[in-house]
Coordinates of C-alpha atoms in Angstrom, one line a residue:
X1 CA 36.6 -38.9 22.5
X2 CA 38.3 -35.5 23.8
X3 CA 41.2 -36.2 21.2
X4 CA 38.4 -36.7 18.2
X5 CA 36.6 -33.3 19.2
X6 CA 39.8 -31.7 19.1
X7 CA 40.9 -32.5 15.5
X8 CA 37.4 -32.0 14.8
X9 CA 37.0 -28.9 15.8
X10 CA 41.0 -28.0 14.8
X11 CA 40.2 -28.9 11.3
X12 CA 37.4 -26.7 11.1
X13 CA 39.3 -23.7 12.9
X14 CA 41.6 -24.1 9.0
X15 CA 38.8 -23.6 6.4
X16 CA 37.7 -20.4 5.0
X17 CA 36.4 -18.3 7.9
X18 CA 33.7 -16.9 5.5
X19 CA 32.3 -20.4 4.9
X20 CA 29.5 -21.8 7.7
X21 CA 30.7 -24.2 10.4
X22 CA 29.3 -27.6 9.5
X23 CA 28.5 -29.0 13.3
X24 CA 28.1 -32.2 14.4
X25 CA 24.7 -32.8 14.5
X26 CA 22.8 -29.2 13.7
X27 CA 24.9 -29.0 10.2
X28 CA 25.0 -25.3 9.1
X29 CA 21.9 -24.5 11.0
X30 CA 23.6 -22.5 13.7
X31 CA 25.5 -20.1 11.3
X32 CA 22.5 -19.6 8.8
X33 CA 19.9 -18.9 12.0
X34 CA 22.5 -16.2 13.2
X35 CA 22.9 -14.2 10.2
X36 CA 19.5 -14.6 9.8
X37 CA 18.9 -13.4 13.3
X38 CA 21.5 -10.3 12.6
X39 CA 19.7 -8.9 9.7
X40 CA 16.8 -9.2 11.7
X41 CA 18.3 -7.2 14.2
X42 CA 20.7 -4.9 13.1
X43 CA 19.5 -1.9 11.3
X44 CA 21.1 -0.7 8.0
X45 CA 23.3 -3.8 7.8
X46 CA 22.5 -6.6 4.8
X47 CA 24.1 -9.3 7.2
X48 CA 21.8 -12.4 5.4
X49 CA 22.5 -11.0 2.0
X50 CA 26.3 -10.5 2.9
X51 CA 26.7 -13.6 4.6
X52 CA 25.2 -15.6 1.4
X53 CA 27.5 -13.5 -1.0
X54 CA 30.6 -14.4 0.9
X55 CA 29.8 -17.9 1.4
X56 CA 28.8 -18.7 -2.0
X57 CA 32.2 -17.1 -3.4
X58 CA 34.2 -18.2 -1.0
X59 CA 33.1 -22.1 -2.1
X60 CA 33.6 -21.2 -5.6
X61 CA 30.2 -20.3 -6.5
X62 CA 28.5 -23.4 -6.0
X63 CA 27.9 -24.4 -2.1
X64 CA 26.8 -28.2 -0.4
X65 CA 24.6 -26.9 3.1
X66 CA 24.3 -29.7 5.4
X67 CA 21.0 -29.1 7.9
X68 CA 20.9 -31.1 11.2
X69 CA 20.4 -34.6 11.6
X70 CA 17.3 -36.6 10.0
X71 CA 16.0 -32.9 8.4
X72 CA 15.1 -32.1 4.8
X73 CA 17.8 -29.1 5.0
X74 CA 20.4 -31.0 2.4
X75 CA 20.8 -29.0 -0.4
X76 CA 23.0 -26.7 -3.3
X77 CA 23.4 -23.2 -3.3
X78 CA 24.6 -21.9 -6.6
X79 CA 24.9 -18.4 -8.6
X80 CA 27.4 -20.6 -11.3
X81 CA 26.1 -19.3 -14.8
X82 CA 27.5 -22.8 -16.3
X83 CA 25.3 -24.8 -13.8
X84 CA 22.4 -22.7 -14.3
X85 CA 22.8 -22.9 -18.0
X86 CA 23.1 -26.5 -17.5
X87 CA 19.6 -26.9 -15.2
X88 CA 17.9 -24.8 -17.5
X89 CA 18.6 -25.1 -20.6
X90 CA 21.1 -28.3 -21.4
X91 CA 19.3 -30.9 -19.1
X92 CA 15.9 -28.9 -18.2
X93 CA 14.5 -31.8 -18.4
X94 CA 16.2 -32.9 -15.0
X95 CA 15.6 -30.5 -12.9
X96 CA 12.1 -29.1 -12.6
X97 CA 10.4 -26.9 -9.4
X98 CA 9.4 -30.1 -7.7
X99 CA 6.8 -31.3 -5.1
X100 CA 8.5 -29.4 -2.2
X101 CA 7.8 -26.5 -4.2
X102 CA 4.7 -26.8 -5.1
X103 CA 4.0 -27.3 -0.9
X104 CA 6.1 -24.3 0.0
X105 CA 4.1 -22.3 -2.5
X106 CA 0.5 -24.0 -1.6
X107 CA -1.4 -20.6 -2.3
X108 CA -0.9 -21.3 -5.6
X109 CA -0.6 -24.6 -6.1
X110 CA -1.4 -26.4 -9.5
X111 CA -0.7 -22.8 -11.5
X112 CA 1.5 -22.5 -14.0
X113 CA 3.9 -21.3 -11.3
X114 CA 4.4 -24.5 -9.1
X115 CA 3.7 -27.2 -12.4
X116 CA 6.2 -29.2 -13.5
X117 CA 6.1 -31.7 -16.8
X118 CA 2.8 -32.1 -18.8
X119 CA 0.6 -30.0 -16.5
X120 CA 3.4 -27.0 -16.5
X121 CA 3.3 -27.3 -20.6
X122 CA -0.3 -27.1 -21.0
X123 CA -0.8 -23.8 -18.3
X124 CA 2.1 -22.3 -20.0
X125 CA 0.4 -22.7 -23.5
X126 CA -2.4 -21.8 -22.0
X127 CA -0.9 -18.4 -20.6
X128 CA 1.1 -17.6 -23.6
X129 CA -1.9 -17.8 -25.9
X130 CA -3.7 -15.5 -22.9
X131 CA -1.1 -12.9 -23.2
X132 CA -1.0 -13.3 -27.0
X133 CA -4.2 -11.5 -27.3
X134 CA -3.7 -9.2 -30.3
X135 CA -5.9 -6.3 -28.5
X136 CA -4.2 -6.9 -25.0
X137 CA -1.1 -4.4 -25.0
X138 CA -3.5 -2.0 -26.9
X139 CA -5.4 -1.8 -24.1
X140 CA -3.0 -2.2 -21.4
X141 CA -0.4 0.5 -23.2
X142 CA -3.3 3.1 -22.9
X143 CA -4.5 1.9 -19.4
X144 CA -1.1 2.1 -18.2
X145 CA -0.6 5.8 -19.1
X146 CA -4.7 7.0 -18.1
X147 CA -3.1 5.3 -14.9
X148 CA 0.1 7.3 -14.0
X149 CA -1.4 11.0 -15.3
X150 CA -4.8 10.3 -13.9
X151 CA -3.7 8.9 -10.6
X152 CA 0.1 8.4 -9.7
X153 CA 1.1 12.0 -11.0
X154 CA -1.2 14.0 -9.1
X155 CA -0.3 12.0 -5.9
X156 CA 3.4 13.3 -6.5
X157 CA 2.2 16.7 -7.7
X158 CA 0.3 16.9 -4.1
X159 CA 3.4 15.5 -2.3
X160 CA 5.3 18.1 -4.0
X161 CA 3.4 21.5 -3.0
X162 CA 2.6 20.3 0.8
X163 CA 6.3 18.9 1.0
X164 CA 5.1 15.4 2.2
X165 CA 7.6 12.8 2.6
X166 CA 6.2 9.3 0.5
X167 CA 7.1 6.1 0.9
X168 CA 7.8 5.6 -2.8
X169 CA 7.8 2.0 -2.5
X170 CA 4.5 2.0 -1.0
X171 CA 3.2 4.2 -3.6
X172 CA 4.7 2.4 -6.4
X173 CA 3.2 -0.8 -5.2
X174 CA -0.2 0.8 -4.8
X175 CA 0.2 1.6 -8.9
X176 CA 1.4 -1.7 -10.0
X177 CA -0.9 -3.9 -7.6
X178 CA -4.1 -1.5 -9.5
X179 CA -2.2 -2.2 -13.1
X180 CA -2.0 -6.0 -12.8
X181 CA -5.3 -5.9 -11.2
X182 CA -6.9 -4.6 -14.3
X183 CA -4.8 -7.4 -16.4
X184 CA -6.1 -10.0 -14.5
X185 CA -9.7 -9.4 -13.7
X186 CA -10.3 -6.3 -16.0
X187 CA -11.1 -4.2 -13.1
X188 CA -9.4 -1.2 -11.2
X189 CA -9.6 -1.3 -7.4
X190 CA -8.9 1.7 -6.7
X191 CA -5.9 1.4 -4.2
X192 CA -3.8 4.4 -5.4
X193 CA -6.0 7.8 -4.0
X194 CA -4.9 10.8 -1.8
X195 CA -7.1 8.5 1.4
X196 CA -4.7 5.5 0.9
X197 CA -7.5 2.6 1.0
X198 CA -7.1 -0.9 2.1
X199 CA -5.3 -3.4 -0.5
X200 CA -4.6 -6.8 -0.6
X201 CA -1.2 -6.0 -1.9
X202 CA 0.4 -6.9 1.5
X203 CA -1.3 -10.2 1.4
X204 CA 0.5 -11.4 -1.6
X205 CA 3.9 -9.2 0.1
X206 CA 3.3 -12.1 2.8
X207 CA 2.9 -15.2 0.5
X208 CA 6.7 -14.6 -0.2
X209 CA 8.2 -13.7 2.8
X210 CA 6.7 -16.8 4.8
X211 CA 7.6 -18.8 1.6
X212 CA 11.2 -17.5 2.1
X213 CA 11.3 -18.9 5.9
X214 CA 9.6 -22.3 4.4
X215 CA 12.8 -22.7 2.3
X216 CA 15.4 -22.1 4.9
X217 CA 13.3 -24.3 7.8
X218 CA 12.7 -28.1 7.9
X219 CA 9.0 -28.8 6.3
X220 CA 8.3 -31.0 9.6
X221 CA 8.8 -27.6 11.4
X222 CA 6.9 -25.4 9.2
X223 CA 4.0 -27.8 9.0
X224 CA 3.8 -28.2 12.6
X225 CA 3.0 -24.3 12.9
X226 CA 1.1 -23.9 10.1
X227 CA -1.0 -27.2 12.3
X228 CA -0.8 -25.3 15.2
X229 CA -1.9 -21.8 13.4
X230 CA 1.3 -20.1 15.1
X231 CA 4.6 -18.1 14.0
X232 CA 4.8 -17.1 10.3
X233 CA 2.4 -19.5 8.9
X234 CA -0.5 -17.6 11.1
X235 CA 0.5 -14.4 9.1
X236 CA 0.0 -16.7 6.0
X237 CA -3.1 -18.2 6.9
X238 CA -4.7 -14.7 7.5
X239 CA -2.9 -13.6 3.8
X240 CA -4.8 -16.4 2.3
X241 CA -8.1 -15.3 3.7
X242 CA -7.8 -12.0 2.8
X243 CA -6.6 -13.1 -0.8
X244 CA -9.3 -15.2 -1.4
X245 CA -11.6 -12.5 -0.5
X246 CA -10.1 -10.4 -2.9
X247 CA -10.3 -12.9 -5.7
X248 CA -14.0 -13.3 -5.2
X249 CA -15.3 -9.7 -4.9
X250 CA -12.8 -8.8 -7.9
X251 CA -15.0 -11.8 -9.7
X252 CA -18.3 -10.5 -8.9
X253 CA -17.0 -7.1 -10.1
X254 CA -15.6 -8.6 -13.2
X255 CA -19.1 -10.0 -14.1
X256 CA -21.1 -6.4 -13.0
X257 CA -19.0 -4.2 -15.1
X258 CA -20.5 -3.0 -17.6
X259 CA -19.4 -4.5 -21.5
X260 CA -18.6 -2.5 -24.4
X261 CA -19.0 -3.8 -28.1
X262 CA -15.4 -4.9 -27.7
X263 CA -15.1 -8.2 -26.1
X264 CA -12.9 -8.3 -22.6
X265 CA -9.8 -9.1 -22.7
X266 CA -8.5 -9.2 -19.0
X267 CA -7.5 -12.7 -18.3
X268 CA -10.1 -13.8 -15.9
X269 CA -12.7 -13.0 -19.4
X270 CA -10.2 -15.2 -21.4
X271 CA -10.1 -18.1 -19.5
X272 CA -13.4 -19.4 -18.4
X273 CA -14.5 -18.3 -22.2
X274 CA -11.7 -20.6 -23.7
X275 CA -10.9 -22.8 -21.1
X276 CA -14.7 -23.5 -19.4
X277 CA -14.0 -27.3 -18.4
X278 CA -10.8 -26.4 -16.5
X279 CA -11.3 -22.8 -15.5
X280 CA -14.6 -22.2 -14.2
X281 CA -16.8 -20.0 -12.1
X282 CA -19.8 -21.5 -10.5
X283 CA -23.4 -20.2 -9.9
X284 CA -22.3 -18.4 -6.5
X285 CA -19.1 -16.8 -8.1
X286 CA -16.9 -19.8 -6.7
X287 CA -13.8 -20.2 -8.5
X288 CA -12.8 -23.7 -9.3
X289 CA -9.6 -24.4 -7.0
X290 CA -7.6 -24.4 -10.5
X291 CA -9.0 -21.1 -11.5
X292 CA -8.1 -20.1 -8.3
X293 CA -4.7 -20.5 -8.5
X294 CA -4.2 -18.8 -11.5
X295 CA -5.8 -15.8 -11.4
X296 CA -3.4 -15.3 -8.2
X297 CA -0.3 -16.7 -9.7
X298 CA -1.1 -14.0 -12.5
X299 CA -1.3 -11.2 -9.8
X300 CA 1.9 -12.2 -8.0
X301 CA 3.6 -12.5 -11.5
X302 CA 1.7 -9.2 -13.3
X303 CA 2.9 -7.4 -9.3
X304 CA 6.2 -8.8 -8.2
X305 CA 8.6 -8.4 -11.2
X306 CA 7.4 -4.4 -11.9
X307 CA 6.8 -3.9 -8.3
X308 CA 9.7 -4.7 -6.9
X309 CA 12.0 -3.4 -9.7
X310 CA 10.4 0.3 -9.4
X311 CA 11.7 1.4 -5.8
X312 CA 15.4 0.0 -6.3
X313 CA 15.5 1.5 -9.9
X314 CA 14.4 5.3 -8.2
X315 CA 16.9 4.1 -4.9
X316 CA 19.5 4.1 -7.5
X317 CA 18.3 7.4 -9.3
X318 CA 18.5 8.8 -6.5
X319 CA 21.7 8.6 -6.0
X320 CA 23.1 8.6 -9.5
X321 CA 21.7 12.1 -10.4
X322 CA 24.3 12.0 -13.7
X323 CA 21.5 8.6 -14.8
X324 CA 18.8 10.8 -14.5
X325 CA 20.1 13.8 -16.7
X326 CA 21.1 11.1 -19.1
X327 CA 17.4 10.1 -19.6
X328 CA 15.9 13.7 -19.8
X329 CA 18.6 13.9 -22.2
X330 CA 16.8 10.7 -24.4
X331 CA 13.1 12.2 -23.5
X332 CA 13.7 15.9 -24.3
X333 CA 13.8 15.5 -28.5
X334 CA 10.4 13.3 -27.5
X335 CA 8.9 16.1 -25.1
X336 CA 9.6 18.8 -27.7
X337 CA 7.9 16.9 -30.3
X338 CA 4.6 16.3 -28.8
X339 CA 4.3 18.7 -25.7
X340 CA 1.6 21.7 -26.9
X341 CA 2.2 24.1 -24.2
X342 CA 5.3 25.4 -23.3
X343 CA 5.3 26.1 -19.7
X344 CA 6.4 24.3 -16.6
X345 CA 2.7 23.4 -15.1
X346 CA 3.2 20.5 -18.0
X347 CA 2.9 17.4 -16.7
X348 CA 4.4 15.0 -19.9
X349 CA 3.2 11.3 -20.1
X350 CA 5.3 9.3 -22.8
X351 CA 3.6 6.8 -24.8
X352 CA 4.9 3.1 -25.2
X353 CA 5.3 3.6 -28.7
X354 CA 7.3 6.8 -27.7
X355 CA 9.8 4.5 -25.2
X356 CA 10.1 1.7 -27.2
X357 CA 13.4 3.1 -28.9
X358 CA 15.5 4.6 -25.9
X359 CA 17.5 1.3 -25.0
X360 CA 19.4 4.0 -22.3
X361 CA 16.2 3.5 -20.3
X362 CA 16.1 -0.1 -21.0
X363 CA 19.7 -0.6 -19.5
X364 CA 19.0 2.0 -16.5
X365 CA 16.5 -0.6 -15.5
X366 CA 18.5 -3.7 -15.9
X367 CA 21.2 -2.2 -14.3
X368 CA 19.1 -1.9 -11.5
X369 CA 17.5 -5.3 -12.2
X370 CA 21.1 -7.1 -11.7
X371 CA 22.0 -5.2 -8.4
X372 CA 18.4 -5.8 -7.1
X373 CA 16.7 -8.7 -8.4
X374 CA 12.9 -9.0 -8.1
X375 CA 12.8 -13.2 -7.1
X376 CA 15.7 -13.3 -5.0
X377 CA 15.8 -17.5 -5.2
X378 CA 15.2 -20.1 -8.0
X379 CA 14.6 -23.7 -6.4
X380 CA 15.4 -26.7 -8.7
X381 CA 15.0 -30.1 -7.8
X382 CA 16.6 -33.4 -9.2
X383 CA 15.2 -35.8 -10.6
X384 CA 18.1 -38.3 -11.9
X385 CA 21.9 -38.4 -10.4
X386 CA 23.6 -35.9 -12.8
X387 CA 27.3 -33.3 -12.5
X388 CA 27.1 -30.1 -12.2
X389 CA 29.5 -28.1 -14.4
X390 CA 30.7 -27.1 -11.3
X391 CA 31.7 -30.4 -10.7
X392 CA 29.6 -31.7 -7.8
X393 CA 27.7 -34.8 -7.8
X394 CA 23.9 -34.3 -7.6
X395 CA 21.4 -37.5 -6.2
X396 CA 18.0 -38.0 -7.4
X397 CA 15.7 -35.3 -5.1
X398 CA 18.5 -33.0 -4.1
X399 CA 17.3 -29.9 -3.9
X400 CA 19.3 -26.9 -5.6
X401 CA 18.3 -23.1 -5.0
X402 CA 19.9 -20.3 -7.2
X403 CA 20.7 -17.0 -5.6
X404 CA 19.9 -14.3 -8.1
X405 CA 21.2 -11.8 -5.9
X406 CA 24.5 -13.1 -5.6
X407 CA 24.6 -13.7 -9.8
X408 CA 24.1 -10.1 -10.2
X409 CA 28.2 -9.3 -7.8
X410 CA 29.9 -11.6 -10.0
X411 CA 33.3 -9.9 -10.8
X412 CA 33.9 -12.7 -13.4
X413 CA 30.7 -11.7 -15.3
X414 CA 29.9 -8.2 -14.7
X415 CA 33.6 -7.1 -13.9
X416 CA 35.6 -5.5 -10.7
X417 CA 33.1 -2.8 -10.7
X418 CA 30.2 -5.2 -10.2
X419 CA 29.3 -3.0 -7.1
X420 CA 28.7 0.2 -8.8
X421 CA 25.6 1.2 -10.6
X422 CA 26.3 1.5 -14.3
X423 CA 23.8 1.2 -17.0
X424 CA 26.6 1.9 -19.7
X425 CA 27.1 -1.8 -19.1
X426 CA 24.6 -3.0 -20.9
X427 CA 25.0 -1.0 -24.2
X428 CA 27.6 -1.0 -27.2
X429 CA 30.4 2.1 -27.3
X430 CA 28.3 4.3 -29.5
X431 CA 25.0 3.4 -27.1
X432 CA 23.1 2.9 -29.8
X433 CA 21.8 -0.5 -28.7
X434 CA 21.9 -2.9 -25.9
X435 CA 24.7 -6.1 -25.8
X436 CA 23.2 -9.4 -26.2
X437 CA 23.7 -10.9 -21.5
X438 CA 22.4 -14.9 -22.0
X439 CA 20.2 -15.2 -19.6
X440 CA 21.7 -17.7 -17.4
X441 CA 24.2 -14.9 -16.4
X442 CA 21.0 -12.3 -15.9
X443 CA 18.5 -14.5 -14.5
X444 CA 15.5 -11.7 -13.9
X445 CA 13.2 -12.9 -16.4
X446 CA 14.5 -16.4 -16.1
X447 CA 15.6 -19.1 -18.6
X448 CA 15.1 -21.9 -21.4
X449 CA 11.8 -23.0 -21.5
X450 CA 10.2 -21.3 -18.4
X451 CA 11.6 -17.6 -19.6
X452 CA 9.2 -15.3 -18.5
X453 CA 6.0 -14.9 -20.8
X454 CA 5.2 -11.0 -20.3
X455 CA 9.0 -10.1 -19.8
X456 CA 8.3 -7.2 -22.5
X457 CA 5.1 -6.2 -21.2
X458 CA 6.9 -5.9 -17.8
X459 CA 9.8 -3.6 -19.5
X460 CA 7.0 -1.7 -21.5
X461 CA 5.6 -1.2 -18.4
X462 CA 8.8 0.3 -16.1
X463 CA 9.9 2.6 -19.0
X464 CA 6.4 4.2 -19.2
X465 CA 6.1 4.2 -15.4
X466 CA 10.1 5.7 -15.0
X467 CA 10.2 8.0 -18.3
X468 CA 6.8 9.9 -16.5
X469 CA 8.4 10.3 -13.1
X470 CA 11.9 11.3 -14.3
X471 CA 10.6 14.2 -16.7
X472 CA 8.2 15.8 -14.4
X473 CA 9.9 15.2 -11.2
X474 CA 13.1 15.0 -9.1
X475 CA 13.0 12.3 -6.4
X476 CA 15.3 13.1 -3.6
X477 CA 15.3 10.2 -0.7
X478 CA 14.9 11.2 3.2
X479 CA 18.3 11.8 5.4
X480 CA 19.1 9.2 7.4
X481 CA 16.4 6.3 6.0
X482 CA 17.9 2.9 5.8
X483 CA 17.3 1.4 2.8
X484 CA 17.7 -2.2 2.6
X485 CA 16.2 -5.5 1.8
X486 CA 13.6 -7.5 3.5
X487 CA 14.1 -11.2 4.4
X488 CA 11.5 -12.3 1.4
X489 CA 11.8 -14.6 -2.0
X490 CA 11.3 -11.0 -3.8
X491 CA 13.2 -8.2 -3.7
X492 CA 10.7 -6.2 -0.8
X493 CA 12.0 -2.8 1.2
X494 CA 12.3 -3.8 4.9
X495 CA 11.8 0.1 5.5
X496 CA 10.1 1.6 2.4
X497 CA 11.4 4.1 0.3
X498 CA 10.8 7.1 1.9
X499 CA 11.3 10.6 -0.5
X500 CA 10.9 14.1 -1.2
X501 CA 9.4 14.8 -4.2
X502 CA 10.0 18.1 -5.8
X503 CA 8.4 19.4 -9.5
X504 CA 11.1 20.0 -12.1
X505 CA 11.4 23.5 -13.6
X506 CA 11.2 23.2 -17.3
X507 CA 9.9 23.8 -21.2
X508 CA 8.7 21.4 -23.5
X509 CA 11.2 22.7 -25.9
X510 CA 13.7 24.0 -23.3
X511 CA 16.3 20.6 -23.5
X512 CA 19.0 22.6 -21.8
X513 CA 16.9 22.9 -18.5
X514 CA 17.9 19.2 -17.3
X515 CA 19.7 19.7 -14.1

């Protein structure tokens, strides 16, 4: 017995150190729950992200993790772009979300998010024709300015003269929850005001960071708490509750607004009028549980991508001040053209139409978008035996999660400076247009047949959000604030983004004044 523990635990003592122990009976467990623990506990380090980065390139990209005894913690890790190209795209067929998804995500269960095969093609039609909507982007183009120079510029403008520090990411959460808010039920709430009212934007914030414990814990564990109401599935609980209460006052608010000659075209308006026998409201304002579902897959998906993206994309301004002069450099011939008084008091809001051309700004923000992913994880799961590219042998209900974050510090895709932030990347030597990145190497707006239905509403949306802020402001962050990543499915702040925002001296027609 002594003799067997020995070569054991000597054969283990000879792999790559950067690789988890597998233990006799507890598996991986020991070394995932302690870099877990560490990036709990220790400030300004990304132990959890590091650990996961190391591990997966230390196996070659594609890692087996072994959970303890009699669990459900069997499954692939992989950032390989050949096996993601293969799961979604060459055999999609194979490898859809799965029921353990669905139950991990159970807020919305039976949306377009969490559907697999039939059900999954008819929500997606059904979504796609929603978004399709000839006078949507109209609509949501002009909202989306009103939004940032009626609300979001005064707030920094304020912030500005009284020297407040912001928490950036709070703030740009506030402006994006409001924005997909109005997509969704056609109605502002309101959340983005000098008082800084209550918002269920938290509640959704909690959806995926207990979903992001549910993935890394055995379901007989998670179920027991959420049983015994305890631990992270109490937090959830309470989320759901306060979501739900969102959903239906934002219902009754949706049906007391008043209505213009136009019809709506918000998405809660589009579905029970096309979709009545699936999508319904009842007498007492009740959605159906279907209805449900949707209307708060739609805010996590309208929220999440743009929500997300915003704070890392001004973390990395900030700190690549050369970036920003580069795209005051793109707006000034744009600010000249259209600004009608030529003083600094100015405050310049650029229309979609007017962004649509600067593909600079469009790599700035997938530059930011590859370093700092806004779904952290994909989760496949198997449906047939099948070989990964990579080479491992898959069983029928293996489960296989896909680490965006580590895709986006490939050296073998994105080079040895995969660390730095570079939008030059992403365009060809003249910079006159962006180069064509498949999507299973940039996996933000996903791939194959579930590629992300509002992926250019959701870039319409940053540029018009980023071009505002840049011209009229300079974001400087806070001395000394850790800035890192939250243990979550999405790409949250554990700290916030906490700034200084000062105004930027210039003239309309002034394109030296850039600094």
């Amino acid at each position: 017995m002594l003799v067997a523990a020995f070569i054991y635990f000597s054969m283990k003592s000879k792999r790559n150190p950067l690789l988890p122990t597998d233990w006799p009976l507890v598996g991986m467990l020991p070394g995932i729950a302690a870099s877990l623990l560490g990036h709990v506990t220790a400030a300004g380090k990304k132990s959890w992200y590091e650990f996961l980065t190391n591990a997966l390139v230390a196996s070659g990209h594609t890692l087996k993790v072994r959970g303890p005894m009699a669990s459900s913690m069997n499954f692939f890790v992989t950032c390989d772009p050949m096996n993601i190209r293969h799961m979604y795209t060459l055999n999609f067929a194979n490898y859809p979300k799965g029921e353990g998804f669905a139950e991990i995500f159970d807020t919305v269960e039976g949306s377009v998010m969490t559907s697999d095969g039939e059900n999954w093609r008819w929500r997606r039609a059904m979504s796609r024709q929603a978004l399709a909507q000839p006078e949507l982007l109209t609509y949501l183009s002009r909202r989306w300015c009103d939004k940032v120079e009626e609300d979001l510029l005064p707030l920094l403008s304020h912030a500005a003269v009284t020297g407040t520090k912001i928490n950036m990411e709070d703030l740009l959460g506030r402006l994006v929850f409001d924005l997909s808010t109005t997509l969704v039920f056609g109605v502002d709430p309101g959340s983005l005001s000098v008082d800084i009212p209550p918002t269920a934007s938290p509640a959704l914030d909690a959806i995926m960071e207990v979903a992001f414990f549910r993935h890394i814990m055995p379901a007989s564990m998670w179920k027991a708490m959420r049983w015994l109401n305890v631990g992270p599935e109490r937090k959830l609980a309470e989320a759901q509750r306060l979501i739900h209460g969102f959903v239906l006052d934002m219902i009754k608010k949706n049906k007391d607004r008043e209505r213009g000659t136009a019809a709506p075209v918000d998405l809660l308006s589009f579905f029970t009028v096309n979709y009545p026998d699936d999508l319904s409201v009842d007498q007492t304002g009740e959605p159906n549980k279907l209805l449900h579902a949707t209307l708060i897959s739609s805010m996590i998906a309208g929220r999440d991508t743009v929500g997300t993206t915003l704070p890392w994309l001004f973390y990395n301004l900030a700190k690549n001040p050369h970036v920003v002069s580069a795209i005051r450099n793109k707006l000034a011939p744009i600010a000249a053209a259209s600004c009608k008084q030529e003083d600094d008091e100015t405050l310049m809001v650029f229309e979609a139409e007017e962004t649509k051309p600067l593909v600079y700004l469009e790599a700035v923000m997938f530059e930011s978008m590859r370093l700092y992913p806004p779904i952290l994880y994909e989760r496949k799961s198997a449906l047939a035996e099948d070989v990964l590219p990579s080479g491992h042998q898959v069983r029928a209900g293996d489960v296989i999660l896909i680490s965006l974050y580590v895709m986006g510090r490939l050296d073998s895709v994105w080079g040895k400076d995969y660390c730095e932030y570079r939008p030059e990347r992403w365009l060809s030597r003249d910079g006159s247009s962006l180069l064509y990145v498949p999507s299973h190497k940039f996996l933000a707006f996903n791939s194959g047949p579930r590629m992300c239905l509002g992926k250019e509403m959701a870039i319409t949306q940053i540029k018009t959000i980023v071009a505002a802020v840049v011209w009229n402001y300079d974001i400087e962050l806070v001395e000394g604030h850790a800035v890192e990543p939250k243990l979550s499915c999405s790409m949250q702040m554990k700290n916030g983004l906490m700034a200084v925002v000062k105004r930027r001296e210039k003239g309309c027609n002034d394109e030296n004044k850039l600094s």
